[in-house]
Amino acid sequence: MSDLLPVEDAVARILEHFQPLPVETINLLDSLGHVLAFDILADIDSPPFPNSSMDGYAVIAQDTQGADQQQPARLRVVMDIPAGSMPTDAIGAGEAARIMTGAPLPDGANAVIPVEQTDQGWRSGENPPLPDYVNIYRTVDPGDSTRPRGEDFMVGDVVLPALTPIRPQEMGVLAALGYSGVPVICQPRVVILSTGDELVEVDEPLTPGKIRDVNGYTLYGLVKAYGGQAVRLPIVRDNLEDARLRFREALEYQPDIILSSAGVSVGTFDVVRTVLEEMGEINFWRVNLRPGKPVAFGHVGGVPFFGLPGNPVSAMVTFDVFVRPALLKLTSQPDAVQTVNAVLGEDLQSDGRRSYLRVNLRRDGNTLIATTTGTQSSGALTSMVKADGLIIIPEGVQYASAGEIFSVRLLRPV
Ligand code: AMP
Ligand code: MG
């Protein structure tokens, strides 16, 4: 056991080789999933003027005192304020202005009465002539159906702090503030290589002895899920020429990371390993982790390189444990691994390495019960589809009994 590298030590060694990426300005429409580089301060109030939240009539609230269905308040209509226009005048006592949702309140007005609570209909697709008078069937209070200036944010507010990941709502706020170009941290570029003569491309027929490349797609998805730009190259064949060609091709993308799966098993003749030794340096680590043997880390042509295991579950788990923190560091994002505590619902054998097992979680009162999804073969990728999370059986544990509590890395919300 003692010759196995602890997971945390391996991660720390890896992270020494990564520093946050520089800043670039990109089109607002392309900004989803990027990380904001700077604080975004408001240079306007939003809304920029007090406005109506309903289609109706802008009034002075006091003028509607005591109004109801039997005794409506009768106000003189002096103005029409469609959306996008400015009031031409103020309203005075006994006066009202027809107003559209979002249009600026005229001076003098302090409330809006929705059109449904007046004697005026409002048929869509038409602009009925402005009535001379409007009957108001309800007493309104000052502020009713209006939105004050600066209700959302005011000049000088830090509306979006630096390092905020951009979601659709952040895109909207940036639009409100006029950011057609957005300062973001460059997205890490990751080239993904799948290796092995047994692999065929996804659109090729399966012939005897072959399987389709899976890791090229799970790793692609993982890179994108953690804010990277992924490039998947054609399958690398188990010969030196092809491996050299593909690694050179990978370097042409000037990536921040090169990720390969399979072909780095210790003790076997492996072309990837040979090429890596020619083009850079590589370390093979026996990490205290299951699944996840072996993992290689090094540099190719100056670019950090991860050699992940070939088995699809192992490739995903080792990405999560080793590559994800590197991607997050490149974009200055906190490591927001979501874990919950769960009670083991069955007895489990472990082998003393830190183990990530696929489990389903079910709620029982205030506790979560974890049961394995079935086969834990690291080739059984549907275990990752079925699982709610990965239960983490710590290093040193050989046997875990039902009822013990362990941490679970969530794969979907519970
Ligand atoms: P290796 O790491 O080369 O010993 O591969 C371990 C297992 O993973 C073997 O069964 C391989 O066929 C399988 N494997 C390797 N690469 C892939 C891949 N890209 N997609 C699916 N399975 C793979
Ligand atoms: Mg292989």
Coordinates of C-alpha atoms and ligand atoms in Angstrom, one line a residue:
M1 CA 0.0 0.0 0.0
S2 CA 2.7 2.5 1.0
D3 CA 4.1 2.7 -2.5
L4 CA 0.8 4.1 -3.8
L5 CA 0.7 7.9 -4.3
P6 CA -2.1 9.5 -2.3
V7 CA -4.8 11.1 -4.5
E8 CA -4.3 14.6 -2.9
D9 CA -0.5 14.5 -3.5
A10 CA -1.1 13.6 -7.1
V11 CA -3.6 16.5 -7.6
A12 CA -1.2 18.9 -5.9
R13 CA 1.7 17.9 -8.1
I14 CA -0.5 18.3 -11.2
L15 CA -1.8 21.8 -10.1
E16 CA 1.7 23.1 -9.8
H17 CA 1.8 23.0 -13.6
F18 CA -1.3 25.2 -14.2
Q19 CA -1.8 28.9 -13.9
P20 CA -4.9 31.0 -14.7
L21 CA -5.3 31.8 -18.4
P22 CA -5.3 35.4 -19.7
V23 CA -8.3 37.5 -20.6
E24 CA -10.0 38.0 -23.9
T25 CA -13.1 39.9 -25.1
I26 CA -15.7 37.8 -26.9
N27 CA -19.1 38.4 -28.5
L28 CA -21.9 38.4 -26.0
L29 CA -23.7 35.7 -27.9
D30 CA -20.7 33.4 -27.5
S31 CA -20.3 34.1 -23.8
L32 CA -22.4 31.3 -22.3
G33 CA -20.2 29.0 -20.1
H34 CA -17.3 31.5 -20.0
V35 CA -16.0 33.0 -16.8
L36 CA -16.3 36.8 -16.4
A37 CA -12.8 38.4 -16.1
F38 CA -13.6 41.6 -14.2
D39 CA -16.3 43.1 -12.0
I40 CA -19.1 44.5 -14.1
L41 CA -20.3 47.9 -12.6
A42 CA -23.6 49.5 -13.6
D43 CA -23.2 52.8 -15.4
I44 CA -27.0 53.3 -15.6
D45 CA -29.9 52.8 -13.2
S46 CA -32.2 49.9 -14.1
P47 CA -34.9 50.7 -14.9
P48 CA -33.6 54.1 -16.0
F49 CA -36.9 55.8 -15.2
P50 CA -40.0 55.0 -13.0
N51 CA -42.4 53.1 -15.2
S52 CA -45.6 51.2 -15.3
S53 CA -45.8 47.5 -14.7
M54 CA -49.3 47.2 -16.3
D55 CA -51.2 48.4 -19.2
G56 CA -53.6 51.0 -17.7
Y57 CA -53.9 54.6 -16.6
A58 CA -51.3 56.6 -14.7
V59 CA -53.0 58.5 -11.9
I60 CA -52.5 60.4 -8.7
A61 CA -53.4 57.8 -6.1
Q62 CA -55.3 60.4 -3.9
D63 CA -57.7 61.0 -6.8
T64 CA -59.0 57.4 -6.5
Q65 CA -59.7 57.6 -2.8
G66 CA -62.9 55.8 -2.0
A67 CA -63.5 54.7 -5.6
D68 CA -65.3 51.4 -6.1
Q69 CA -67.6 49.7 -8.6
Q70 CA -70.6 51.7 -7.4
Q71 CA -68.8 55.1 -7.0
P72 CA -66.0 55.1 -9.6
A73 CA -63.5 57.9 -9.7
R74 CA -63.9 59.9 -13.0
L75 CA -60.6 61.3 -14.3
R76 CA -59.9 63.3 -17.4
V77 CA -57.5 61.5 -19.8
V78 CA -54.9 64.1 -21.0
M79 CA -52.2 62.0 -22.6
D80 CA -51.2 58.7 -24.2
I81 CA -47.8 57.1 -23.3
P82 CA -47.1 54.1 -25.5
A83 CA -44.0 52.0 -24.8
G84 CA -40.8 53.6 -26.0
S85 CA -42.1 57.2 -25.8
M86 CA -41.7 59.9 -23.2
P87 CA -44.6 61.7 -21.5
T88 CA -45.1 65.1 -23.1
D89 CA -46.5 66.7 -20.0
A90 CA -47.2 66.2 -16.3
I91 CA -50.6 65.2 -15.0
G92 CA -52.5 67.3 -12.4
A93 CA -55.3 66.8 -10.0
G94 CA -58.3 64.9 -11.6
E95 CA -56.2 63.8 -14.6
A96 CA -55.0 60.5 -15.9
A97 CA -52.7 59.3 -18.7
R98 CA -53.2 56.1 -20.7
I99 CA -49.9 54.1 -20.3
M100 CA -48.4 50.9 -21.6
T101 CA -46.3 48.4 -19.6
G102 CA -42.8 49.7 -19.3
A103 CA -43.6 53.2 -20.4
P104 CA -42.3 56.1 -18.2
L105 CA -44.6 57.4 -15.6
P106 CA -45.5 61.1 -16.2
D107 CA -44.5 63.6 -13.6
G108 CA -47.3 64.0 -11.1
A109 CA -48.5 60.4 -11.3
N110 CA -47.6 58.0 -8.5
A111 CA -49.6 54.9 -9.4
V112 CA -51.1 53.0 -12.2
I113 CA -54.6 51.4 -12.4
P114 CA -54.7 48.3 -14.6
V115 CA -57.1 48.8 -17.6
E116 CA -59.2 45.8 -16.4
Q117 CA -60.2 47.9 -13.4
T118 CA -61.5 50.8 -15.5
D119 CA -64.4 51.2 -17.9
Q120 CA -62.0 51.2 -20.9
G121 CA -61.5 48.0 -22.9
W122 CA -58.2 47.2 -24.5
R123 CA -58.5 45.0 -27.5
S124 CA -55.2 43.6 -28.8
G125 CA -53.9 44.6 -32.2
E126 CA -55.8 47.9 -32.1
N127 CA -55.0 51.3 -30.8
P128 CA -58.4 52.5 -29.7
P129 CA -58.9 56.3 -29.7
L130 CA -58.0 58.0 -26.5
P131 CA -61.1 58.4 -24.4
D132 CA -61.9 61.8 -22.8
Y133 CA -62.6 60.3 -19.4
V134 CA -61.9 57.1 -17.6
N135 CA -63.9 55.6 -14.8
I136 CA -61.7 53.9 -12.1
Y137 CA -63.4 51.1 -10.1
R138 CA -60.9 50.8 -7.3
T139 CA -58.9 52.8 -4.8
V140 CA -55.2 52.6 -5.6
D141 CA -52.3 53.2 -3.2
P142 CA -49.2 55.3 -4.1
G143 CA -46.7 53.0 -5.9
D144 CA -49.3 50.5 -7.1
S145 CA -48.4 48.8 -10.5
T146 CA -45.3 51.0 -10.9
R147 CA -41.6 50.1 -10.8
P148 CA -39.3 52.7 -9.3
R149 CA -36.1 53.9 -11.0
G150 CA -33.2 51.8 -10.0
E151 CA -35.4 49.0 -8.7
D152 CA -33.1 46.3 -10.2
F153 CA -29.7 48.1 -9.9
M154 CA -28.2 51.5 -9.6
V155 CA -25.2 53.3 -11.1
G156 CA -22.1 52.1 -9.3
D157 CA -23.5 48.7 -8.2
V158 CA -21.2 45.7 -8.8
V159 CA -23.9 43.8 -10.7
L160 CA -21.7 40.9 -11.6
P161 CA -18.5 40.1 -9.7
A162 CA -15.3 39.0 -11.5
L163 CA -15.1 35.2 -11.9
T164 CA -18.9 34.7 -12.2
P165 CA -19.6 31.9 -14.6
I166 CA -21.9 33.3 -17.4
R167 CA -25.3 31.7 -17.6
P168 CA -28.3 33.0 -19.6
Q169 CA -29.3 35.4 -16.9
E170 CA -25.8 36.9 -16.7
M171 CA -26.0 37.3 -20.5
G172 CA -29.2 39.3 -20.1
V173 CA -27.6 41.6 -17.4
L174 CA -24.6 42.2 -19.7
A175 CA -27.0 43.1 -22.5
A176 CA -28.9 45.5 -20.3
L177 CA -25.5 47.2 -19.6
G178 CA -24.5 47.4 -23.2
Y179 CA -21.8 44.8 -23.3
S180 CA -21.8 43.5 -26.9
G181 CA -18.3 42.3 -26.1
V182 CA -17.6 40.6 -22.8
P183 CA -14.2 40.3 -21.0
V184 CA -13.8 36.7 -20.1
I185 CA -11.0 34.3 -19.1
C186 CA -9.8 32.4 -22.1
Q187 CA -11.4 28.9 -22.2
P188 CA -8.9 26.1 -21.8
R189 CA -8.3 24.3 -25.1
V190 CA -8.1 20.5 -24.7
V191 CA -7.2 18.1 -27.4
I192 CA -8.5 14.5 -26.9
L193 CA -6.9 11.4 -28.3
S194 CA -8.3 7.9 -28.1
T195 CA -5.7 5.2 -28.7
G196 CA -5.9 1.5 -29.6
D197 CA -6.1 -0.8 -32.6
E198 CA -9.4 -2.3 -31.3
L199 CA -11.2 1.0 -31.6
V200 CA -13.4 2.1 -34.5
E201 CA -14.9 5.5 -35.2
V202 CA -18.5 6.0 -34.1
D203 CA -19.8 5.9 -37.7
E204 CA -17.8 2.9 -38.8
P205 CA -19.2 -0.7 -38.9
L206 CA -18.3 -2.9 -35.9
T207 CA -16.2 -5.8 -37.1
P208 CA -15.2 -8.8 -35.0
G209 CA -12.8 -7.9 -32.2
K210 CA -13.6 -4.2 -32.4
I211 CA -15.4 -1.7 -30.2
R212 CA -16.4 1.9 -30.8
D213 CA -14.5 4.7 -29.3
V214 CA -16.3 5.8 -26.2
N215 CA -13.8 7.9 -24.3
G216 CA -13.4 10.4 -27.2
Y217 CA -17.0 11.4 -26.4
T218 CA -17.3 11.2 -22.6
L219 CA -14.0 13.2 -22.3
Y220 CA -15.2 15.7 -24.9
G221 CA -18.4 16.2 -22.9
L222 CA -16.6 16.5 -19.6
V223 CA -14.2 19.1 -21.0
K224 CA -17.1 21.2 -22.3
A225 CA -19.1 20.7 -19.0
Y226 CA -16.2 22.3 -17.1
G227 CA -15.8 25.3 -19.4
G228 CA -13.2 24.1 -21.8
Q229 CA -13.0 23.9 -25.6
A230 CA -12.6 20.4 -26.8
V231 CA -11.1 19.0 -30.0
R232 CA -11.3 15.3 -30.6
L233 CA -8.8 13.9 -33.1
P234 CA -9.1 10.7 -35.0
I235 CA -8.3 7.4 -33.2
V236 CA -4.6 6.9 -32.7
R237 CA -3.4 3.5 -33.9
D238 CA -1.0 1.3 -32.0
N239 CA 2.0 2.2 -34.2
L240 CA 4.7 4.8 -33.7
E241 CA 4.1 6.6 -37.0
D242 CA 0.4 7.2 -36.3
A243 CA 1.1 8.2 -32.7
R244 CA 3.8 10.7 -33.7
L245 CA 1.5 12.1 -36.4
R246 CA -1.5 12.6 -34.0
F247 CA 0.6 14.1 -31.2
R248 CA 2.1 16.6 -33.6
E249 CA -1.4 17.3 -34.9
A250 CA -2.5 17.9 -31.3
L251 CA 0.2 20.4 -30.7
E252 CA -0.8 22.4 -33.7
Y253 CA -4.0 23.4 -31.8
Q254 CA -1.7 25.1 -29.2
P255 CA -3.8 23.4 -26.5
D256 CA -3.6 24.0 -22.8
I257 CA -4.0 20.3 -22.2
I258 CA -3.6 17.1 -24.2
L259 CA -5.7 14.2 -22.9
S260 CA -5.3 10.7 -24.1
S261 CA -7.0 7.5 -23.0
A262 CA -5.6 4.0 -23.0
G263 CA -2.3 2.9 -24.3
V264 CA -0.2 3.9 -21.3
S265 CA -0.4 0.6 -19.3
V266 CA 2.7 0.0 -17.3
G267 CA 4.7 -3.0 -18.3
T268 CA 3.4 -3.3 -21.9
F269 CA 5.0 -2.1 -25.0
D270 CA 3.0 1.0 -25.7
V271 CA 3.5 3.4 -28.6
V272 CA 2.0 6.3 -26.8
R273 CA 4.6 5.9 -24.1
T274 CA 7.4 5.8 -26.6
V275 CA 6.3 8.9 -28.5
L276 CA 5.8 10.8 -25.2
E277 CA 9.4 9.9 -24.2
E278 CA 10.6 11.2 -27.6
M279 CA 8.5 14.5 -27.5
G280 CA 8.5 15.3 -23.8
E281 CA 8.6 13.7 -20.4
I282 CA 6.1 11.5 -18.7
N283 CA 5.6 10.1 -15.2
F284 CA 3.6 7.0 -14.4
W285 CA 1.9 7.2 -11.1
R286 CA 0.4 4.4 -9.2
V287 CA -2.2 6.5 -7.4
N288 CA -4.2 5.2 -4.5
L289 CA -7.4 5.2 -6.5
R290 CA -9.9 2.8 -7.9
P291 CA -10.9 2.8 -10.7
G292 CA -7.9 4.6 -12.1
K293 CA -4.9 2.6 -12.8
P294 CA -2.6 3.7 -14.3
V295 CA -2.5 7.5 -14.6
A296 CA 0.2 9.3 -16.5
F297 CA 1.1 13.0 -16.3
G298 CA 3.8 14.9 -18.0
H299 CA 4.4 17.3 -20.9
V300 CA 4.4 16.9 -24.6
G301 CA 6.1 19.7 -26.6
G302 CA 5.7 21.8 -23.4
V303 CA 1.9 21.1 -23.1
P304 CA 0.6 19.4 -20.0
F305 CA -0.4 15.8 -20.8
F306 CA -2.7 13.4 -19.0
G307 CA -2.8 9.8 -19.9
L308 CA -6.0 8.3 -18.6
P309 CA -6.9 4.7 -18.4
G310 CA -8.8 3.1 -21.3
N311 CA -11.8 1.6 -19.4
P312 CA -14.6 4.1 -19.9
V313 CA -15.6 4.4 -16.2
S314 CA -11.9 4.8 -15.2
A315 CA -11.4 7.5 -17.8
M316 CA -14.4 9.4 -16.4
V317 CA -13.4 9.0 -12.8
T318 CA -9.8 9.9 -13.3
F319 CA -10.9 13.0 -15.3
D320 CA -13.0 14.0 -12.4
V321 CA -10.3 13.5 -9.9
F322 CA -7.2 14.9 -11.8
V323 CA -8.2 16.8 -15.0
R324 CA -11.2 18.7 -13.6
P325 CA -9.2 20.6 -10.9
A326 CA -6.7 21.6 -13.6
L327 CA -9.4 23.0 -15.8
L328 CA -11.0 24.9 -12.9
K329 CA -7.6 26.3 -11.9
L330 CA -7.1 27.5 -15.5
T331 CA -10.2 29.6 -15.3
S332 CA -9.9 30.6 -11.6
Q333 CA -13.0 28.7 -10.6
P334 CA -13.4 27.2 -7.2
D335 CA -13.6 23.4 -6.9
A336 CA -17.3 23.1 -6.3
V337 CA -17.5 19.3 -6.0
Q338 CA -20.9 18.5 -4.8
T339 CA -20.9 15.9 -2.1
V340 CA -23.5 14.6 0.4
N341 CA -23.3 12.1 3.2
A342 CA -25.1 8.9 2.7
V343 CA -25.7 5.7 4.7
L344 CA -24.4 2.6 3.0
G345 CA -27.4 0.3 2.3
E346 CA -25.3 -2.9 1.8
D347 CA -22.1 -4.5 2.8
L348 CA -19.1 -3.8 0.5
Q349 CA -15.7 -5.3 0.0
S350 CA -13.0 -2.8 -0.9
D351 CA -9.3 -3.3 -1.6
G352 CA -7.8 -0.6 0.5
R353 CA -7.5 1.9 -2.3
R354 CA -9.7 5.0 -2.3
S355 CA -12.6 3.7 -4.3
Y356 CA -15.3 5.5 -6.3
L357 CA -18.3 3.2 -6.6
R358 CA -21.4 4.0 -8.6
V359 CA -24.5 4.3 -6.4
N360 CA -28.1 5.2 -6.4
L361 CA -29.4 7.3 -3.6
R362 CA -32.8 7.1 -2.0
R363 CA -34.3 9.3 0.7
D364 CA -35.5 7.8 3.9
G365 CA -36.7 10.6 6.2
N366 CA -33.7 12.9 6.6
T367 CA -31.1 10.4 5.5
L368 CA -29.9 9.3 2.1
I369 CA -29.3 5.5 1.5
A370 CA -26.7 4.5 -1.0
T371 CA -26.9 1.2 -2.9
T372 CA -24.6 0.2 -5.7
T373 CA -26.0 0.3 -9.3
G374 CA -24.9 -3.3 -10.0
T375 CA -21.7 -4.4 -11.6
Q376 CA -18.8 -2.1 -10.7
S377 CA -16.8 -3.2 -13.7
S378 CA -14.8 -0.2 -14.9
G379 CA -15.9 -1.2 -18.4
A380 CA -19.6 -0.9 -17.6
L381 CA -20.3 2.7 -18.6
T382 CA -24.1 2.4 -18.1
S383 CA -23.2 2.3 -14.4
M384 CA -22.4 6.0 -14.8
V385 CA -25.7 6.5 -16.6
K386 CA -27.7 4.8 -13.8
A387 CA -25.8 6.3 -10.9
D388 CA -26.9 9.3 -8.8
G389 CA -23.3 9.6 -7.5
L390 CA -20.0 8.0 -6.7
I391 CA -19.6 6.8 -3.1
I392 CA -16.1 7.4 -1.9
I393 CA -14.8 4.5 0.2
P394 CA -11.6 5.9 1.8
E395 CA -8.1 4.4 1.5
G396 CA -7.4 1.7 4.0
V397 CA -10.9 0.3 4.1
Q398 CA -11.2 -3.4 3.2
Y399 CA -14.7 -3.9 4.3
A400 CA -17.6 -1.5 4.7
S401 CA -20.8 -2.5 6.4
A402 CA -24.4 -1.4 5.8
G403 CA -25.2 1.5 8.1
E404 CA -21.8 3.2 7.8
I405 CA -21.7 6.8 6.5
F406 CA -19.7 7.8 3.5
S407 CA -19.3 10.8 1.3
V408 CA -21.0 10.7 -2.2
R409 CA -19.9 12.8 -5.1
L410 CA -23.1 13.7 -6.8
L411 CA -23.6 13.1 -10.5
R412 CA -27.0 14.6 -10.6
P413 CA -29.1 16.6 -8.1
V414 CA -30.9 14.6 -5.4
Ligands
AMP1 P1 -6.0 -0.1 -22.0 O1 -5.9 1.0 -21.0 O2 -5.5 0.1 -23.3 O3 -5.5 -1.4 -21.3 O4 -7.6 -0.4 -22.2 C1 -8.4 -0.9 -21.2 C2 -9.8 -1.2 -21.7 O5 -10.4 0.0 -22.2 C3 -9.7 -2.1 -22.9 O6 -10.8 -3.0 -22.8 C4 -9.9 -1.2 -24.1 O7 -10.5 -1.8 -25.2 C5 -10.9 -0.2 -23.5 N1 -10.8 1.1 -24.2 C6 -9.6 1.7 -24.5 N2 -9.9 2.9 -25.1 C7 -11.2 3.0 -25.2 C8 -12.0 4.0 -25.8 N3 -11.6 5.1 -26.3 N4 -13.4 3.8 -25.8 C9 -13.9 2.6 -25.2 N5 -13.1 1.7 -24.6 C10 -11.8 1.8 -24.6
MG2 MG -5.0 -0.5 -25.4

